[in-house]
């Protein structure tokens, strides 16, 4: 079974503690408002405007920097690969 190729099927963001997007894998600034403080665990799936069934959003925290790594994947692709 193959994994999800995030570079072709989604977006990865790096968010710093000031809510600035350090990097976006697709080169555009997404029209969403991630709040660093609401991503308060080491990892998780936050509730936000994209977590409405159309996309699966998840994040993990860096153990070295104050950055959060956020992935945004189409729910169709996510569930196809999960099966």
CSV table of N, CA and C in Angstrom, one decimal:
chain,number,residue,atom,x,y,z
A,1,UNK,N,0.8,-1.2,0.0
A,1,UNK,CA,0.0,0.0,0.0
A,1,UNK,C,0.9,1.2,0.0
A,2,UNK,N,0.5,2.2,-0.8
A,2,UNK,CA,1.3,3.4,-0.9
A,2,UNK,C,0.8,4.5,0.1
A,3,UNK,N,1.7,5.3,0.5
A,3,UNK,CA,1.3,6.4,1.4
A,3,UNK,C,0.8,7.6,0.5
A,4,UNK,N,0.5,8.6,1.2
A,4,UNK,CA,0.0,9.8,0.6
A,4,UNK,C,1.2,10.7,0.2
A,5,UNK,N,1.3,11.1,-1.1
A,5,UNK,CA,2.4,12.0,-1.5
A,5,UNK,C,1.8,13.4,-1.3
A,6,UNK,N,2.2,14.0,-0.2
A,6,UNK,CA,1.7,15.3,0.2
A,6,UNK,C,2.0,16.3,-0.8
A,7,UNK,N,3.1,16.2,-1.5
A,7,UNK,CA,3.5,17.3,-2.5
A,7,UNK,C,2.6,17.3,-3.7
A,8,UNK,N,2.0,16.2,-4.0
A,8,UNK,CA,1.0,16.2,-5.1
A,8,UNK,C,-0.4,16.3,-4.7
A,9,UNK,N,-0.7,15.9,-3.5
A,9,UNK,CA,-2.1,15.8,-3.1
A,9,UNK,C,-2.5,16.7,-1.9
A,10,UNK,N,-1.7,17.6,-1.5
A,10,UNK,CA,-2.0,18.5,-0.4
A,10,UNK,C,-1.0,19.6,-0.2
A,11,UNK,N,-1.1,20.2,0.9
A,11,UNK,CA,-0.2,21.3,1.3
A,11,UNK,C,0.4,21.1,2.6
A,12,UNK,N,1.6,21.5,2.8
A,12,UNK,CA,2.3,21.5,4.1
A,12,UNK,C,2.6,22.9,4.4
A,13,UNK,N,2.4,23.3,5.6
A,13,UNK,CA,2.7,24.7,6.1
A,13,UNK,C,3.6,24.5,7.3
A,14,UNK,N,4.5,25.5,7.5
A,14,UNK,CA,5.2,25.7,8.7
A,14,UNK,C,4.8,27.0,9.3
A,15,UNK,N,4.2,26.9,10.5
A,15,UNK,CA,3.7,28.1,11.2
A,15,UNK,C,4.6,28.4,12.4
A,16,UNK,N,5.0,29.7,12.6
A,16,UNK,CA,5.7,30.0,13.8
A,16,UNK,C,4.8,30.5,14.9
A,17,UNK,N,5.4,30.8,16.1
A,17,UNK,CA,4.6,31.2,17.2
A,17,UNK,C,3.9,32.5,17.1
A,18,UNK,N,4.3,33.3,16.1
A,18,UNK,CA,3.7,34.6,15.8
A,18,UNK,C,2.6,34.5,14.8
A,19,UNK,N,2.2,33.3,14.4
A,19,UNK,CA,1.2,33.0,13.4
A,19,UNK,C,1.6,33.3,12.0
A,20,UNK,N,2.9,33.4,11.8
A,20,UNK,CA,3.4,33.7,10.5
A,20,UNK,C,3.7,32.4,9.8
A,21,UNK,N,3.4,32.3,8.5
A,21,UNK,CA,3.7,31.1,7.7
A,21,UNK,C,5.1,31.2,7.2
A,22,UNK,N,5.9,30.3,7.7
A,22,UNK,CA,7.3,30.3,7.3
A,22,UNK,C,7.5,29.7,5.9
A,23,UNK,N,6.7,28.7,5.6
A,23,UNK,CA,6.8,28.0,4.4
A,23,UNK,C,5.5,27.4,4.0
A,24,UNK,N,5.1,27.4,2.7
A,24,UNK,CA,4.0,26.8,2.2
A,24,UNK,C,4.4,25.9,1.0
A,25,UNK,N,4.2,24.6,1.0
A,25,UNK,CA,4.7,23.7,0.0
A,25,UNK,C,4.2,24.1,-1.4
A,26,UNK,N,3.0,24.7,-1.5
A,26,UNK,CA,2.5,25.0,-2.8
A,26,UNK,C,2.8,26.4,-3.3
A,27,UNK,N,3.6,27.2,-2.4
A,27,UNK,CA,4.1,28.5,-2.8
A,27,UNK,C,3.1,29.6,-2.7
A,28,UNK,N,1.9,29.3,-2.2
A,28,UNK,CA,0.9,30.4,-2.0
A,28,UNK,C,0.6,30.5,-0.5
A,29,UNK,N,0.1,31.6,-0.1
A,29,UNK,CA,-0.4,31.7,1.3
A,29,UNK,C,-1.8,31.4,1.3
A,30,UNK,N,-2.2,30.3,2.0
A,30,UNK,CA,-3.6,29.9,2.1
A,30,UNK,C,-4.5,30.9,2.7
A,31,UNK,N,-5.7,30.9,2.4
A,31,UNK,CA,-6.7,31.8,2.9
A,31,UNK,C,-7.4,31.2,4.2
A,32,UNK,N,-6.5,30.8,5.1
A,32,UNK,CA,-7.1,30.3,6.4
A,32,UNK,C,-6.4,31.0,7.5
A,33,UNK,N,-7.0,30.9,8.6
A,33,UNK,CA,-6.4,31.6,9.8
A,33,UNK,C,-6.1,30.5,10.9
A,34,UNK,N,-4.9,30.0,10.8
A,34,UNK,CA,-4.5,29.1,11.8
A,34,UNK,C,-4.0,29.9,13.0
A,35,UNK,N,-4.4,29.5,14.2
A,35,UNK,CA,-4.0,30.2,15.4
A,35,UNK,C,-3.0,29.2,16.1
A,36,UNK,N,-1.8,29.7,16.2
A,36,UNK,CA,-0.7,28.8,16.9
A,36,UNK,C,-1.2,28.4,18.2
A,37,UNK,N,-1.8,29.3,19.0
A,37,UNK,CA,-2.2,28.9,20.4
A,37,UNK,C,-3.2,27.8,20.4
A,38,UNK,N,-4.1,27.7,19.4
A,38,UNK,CA,-5.1,26.7,19.4
A,38,UNK,C,-4.5,25.3,19.0
A,39,UNK,N,-3.3,25.3,18.5
A,39,UNK,CA,-2.6,24.1,18.2
A,39,UNK,C,-1.7,23.7,19.4
A,40,UNK,N,-2.4,23.5,20.5
A,40,UNK,CA,-1.7,23.5,21.8
A,40,UNK,C,-1.1,22.1,22.2
A,41,UNK,N,-1.3,21.1,21.4
A,41,UNK,CA,-0.7,19.8,21.8
A,41,UNK,C,0.5,19.6,21.0
A,42,UNK,N,1.1,18.4,21.2
A,42,UNK,CA,2.3,18.0,20.4
A,42,UNK,C,1.9,17.7,19.0
A,43,UNK,N,0.7,17.1,18.8
A,43,UNK,CA,0.2,16.8,17.5
A,43,UNK,C,-1.4,16.7,17.6
A,44,UNK,N,-2.0,16.8,16.5
A,44,UNK,CA,-3.5,16.7,16.5
A,44,UNK,C,-4.1,17.0,15.2
A,45,UNK,N,-5.5,17.1,15.3
A,45,UNK,CA,-6.3,17.5,14.2
A,45,UNK,C,-7.2,18.6,14.6
A,46,UNK,N,-6.8,19.8,14.4
A,46,UNK,CA,-7.6,20.9,14.9
A,46,UNK,C,-8.9,21.1,14.2
A,47,UNK,N,-9.9,21.7,14.9
A,47,UNK,CA,-11.1,22.1,14.2
A,47,UNK,C,-10.9,23.5,13.7
A,48,UNK,N,-11.1,23.7,12.4
A,48,UNK,CA,-11.0,25.0,11.8
A,48,UNK,C,-11.9,25.0,10.5
A,49,UNK,N,-11.8,26.1,9.8
A,49,UNK,CA,-12.7,26.2,8.6
A,49,UNK,C,-12.5,25.1,7.6
A,50,UNK,N,-11.3,24.5,7.5
A,50,UNK,CA,-11.0,23.5,6.5
A,50,UNK,C,-11.5,22.1,7.0
A,51,UNK,N,-11.6,21.9,8.3
A,51,UNK,CA,-12.0,20.6,8.9
A,51,UNK,C,-13.5,20.4,8.8
A,52,UNK,N,-14.0,20.6,7.6
A,52,UNK,CA,-15.5,20.5,7.4
A,52,UNK,C,-15.9,19.3,6.6
A,53,UNK,N,-15.0,18.3,6.5
A,53,UNK,CA,-15.3,17.1,5.7
A,53,UNK,C,-14.6,17.1,4.3
A,54,UNK,N,-14.3,18.3,3.8
A,54,UNK,CA,-13.7,18.4,2.5
A,54,UNK,C,-12.2,18.1,2.6
A,55,UNK,N,-11.6,18.5,3.7
A,55,UNK,CA,-10.1,18.4,3.9
A,55,UNK,C,-9.9,17.7,5.3
A,56,UNK,N,-8.7,17.1,5.4
A,56,UNK,CA,-8.2,16.6,6.7
A,56,UNK,C,-7.0,17.4,7.0
A,57,UNK,N,-7.1,18.0,8.2
A,57,UNK,CA,-6.0,18.9,8.6
A,57,UNK,C,-5.4,18.3,9.8
A,58,UNK,N,-4.0,18.2,9.9
A,58,UNK,CA,-3.4,17.6,11.0
A,58,UNK,C,-2.1,18.4,11.2
A,59,UNK,N,-1.5,18.3,12.4
A,59,UNK,CA,-0.3,19.1,12.7
A,59,UNK,C,0.6,18.3,13.7
A,60,UNK,N,1.9,18.7,13.7
A,60,UNK,CA,2.8,18.1,14.7
A,60,UNK,C,3.7,19.3,15.1
A,61,UNK,N,4.1,19.3,16.3
A,61,UNK,CA,5.0,20.4,16.8
A,61,UNK,C,6.5,20.0,16.7
A,62,UNK,N,7.3,20.9,16.4
A,62,UNK,CA,8.7,20.7,16.4
A,62,UNK,C,9.2,20.6,17.9
A,63,UNK,N,10.2,19.7,18.1
A,63,UNK,CA,10.7,19.5,19.4
A,63,UNK,C,11.9,20.5,19.6
A,64,UNK,N,12.3,21.2,18.6
A,64,UNK,CA,13.5,22.1,18.7
A,64,UNK,C,13.1,23.5,18.5
A,65,UNK,N,12.2,23.8,17.6
A,65,UNK,CA,11.8,25.2,17.4
A,65,UNK,C,10.4,25.4,17.9
A,66,UNK,N,9.9,26.6,17.8
A,66,UNK,CA,8.5,26.9,18.1
A,66,UNK,C,7.6,26.9,16.9
A,67,UNK,N,7.9,25.9,16.1
A,67,UNK,CA,7.1,25.8,14.8
A,67,UNK,C,6.1,24.7,14.9
A,68,UNK,N,5.0,24.8,14.1
A,68,UNK,CA,4.1,23.7,13.9
A,68,UNK,C,4.1,23.4,12.4
A,69,UNK,N,4.1,22.1,12.1
A,69,UNK,CA,4.1,21.6,10.8
A,69,UNK,C,2.6,21.1,10.5
A,70,UNK,N,2.0,21.7,9.6
A,70,UNK,CA,0.6,21.5,9.3
A,70,UNK,C,0.4,20.9,7.9
A,71,UNK,N,-0.4,19.8,7.8
A,71,UNK,CA,-0.7,19.2,6.5
A,71,UNK,C,-2.2,19.4,6.3
A,72,UNK,N,-2.5,19.7,5.0
A,72,UNK,CA,-3.9,19.8,4.6
A,72,UNK,C,-4.0,18.9,3.4
A,73,UNK,N,-4.9,17.9,3.5
A,73,UNK,CA,-5.1,16.9,2.4
A,73,UNK,C,-6.6,16.8,2.1
A,74,UNK,N,-6.9,16.6,0.9
A,74,UNK,CA,-8.3,16.3,0.5
A,74,UNK,C,-8.8,15.1,1.2
A,75,UNK,N,-10.0,15.2,1.8
A,75,UNK,CA,-10.5,14.0,2.5
A,75,UNK,C,-10.7,12.8,1.6
A,76,UNK,N,-11.0,13.0,0.4
A,76,UNK,CA,-11.2,11.9,-0.5
A,76,UNK,C,-9.9,11.1,-0.7
A,77,UNK,N,-8.8,11.8,-0.9
A,77,UNK,CA,-7.5,11.2,-1.0
A,77,UNK,C,-7.1,10.5,0.3
A,78,UNK,N,-7.3,11.2,1.4
A,78,UNK,CA,-7.0,10.7,2.7
A,78,UNK,C,-7.7,9.3,3.0
A,79,UNK,N,-9.0,9.3,2.8
A,79,UNK,CA,-9.7,8.1,3.0
A,79,UNK,C,-9.5,7.0,2.0
A,80,UNK,N,-9.1,7.4,0.8
A,80,UNK,CA,-8.8,6.4,-0.2
A,80,UNK,C,-7.5,5.6,0.2
A,81,UNK,N,-6.5,6.4,0.7
A,81,UNK,CA,-5.2,5.8,1.1
A,81,UNK,C,-5.4,5.1,2.5
A,82,UNK,N,-6.3,5.5,3.3
A,82,UNK,CA,-6.5,4.8,4.6
A,82,UNK,C,-7.2,3.5,4.5
A,83,UNK,N,-7.8,3.2,3.4
A,83,UNK,CA,-8.5,1.9,3.2
A,83,UNK,C,-7.5,0.8,2.8
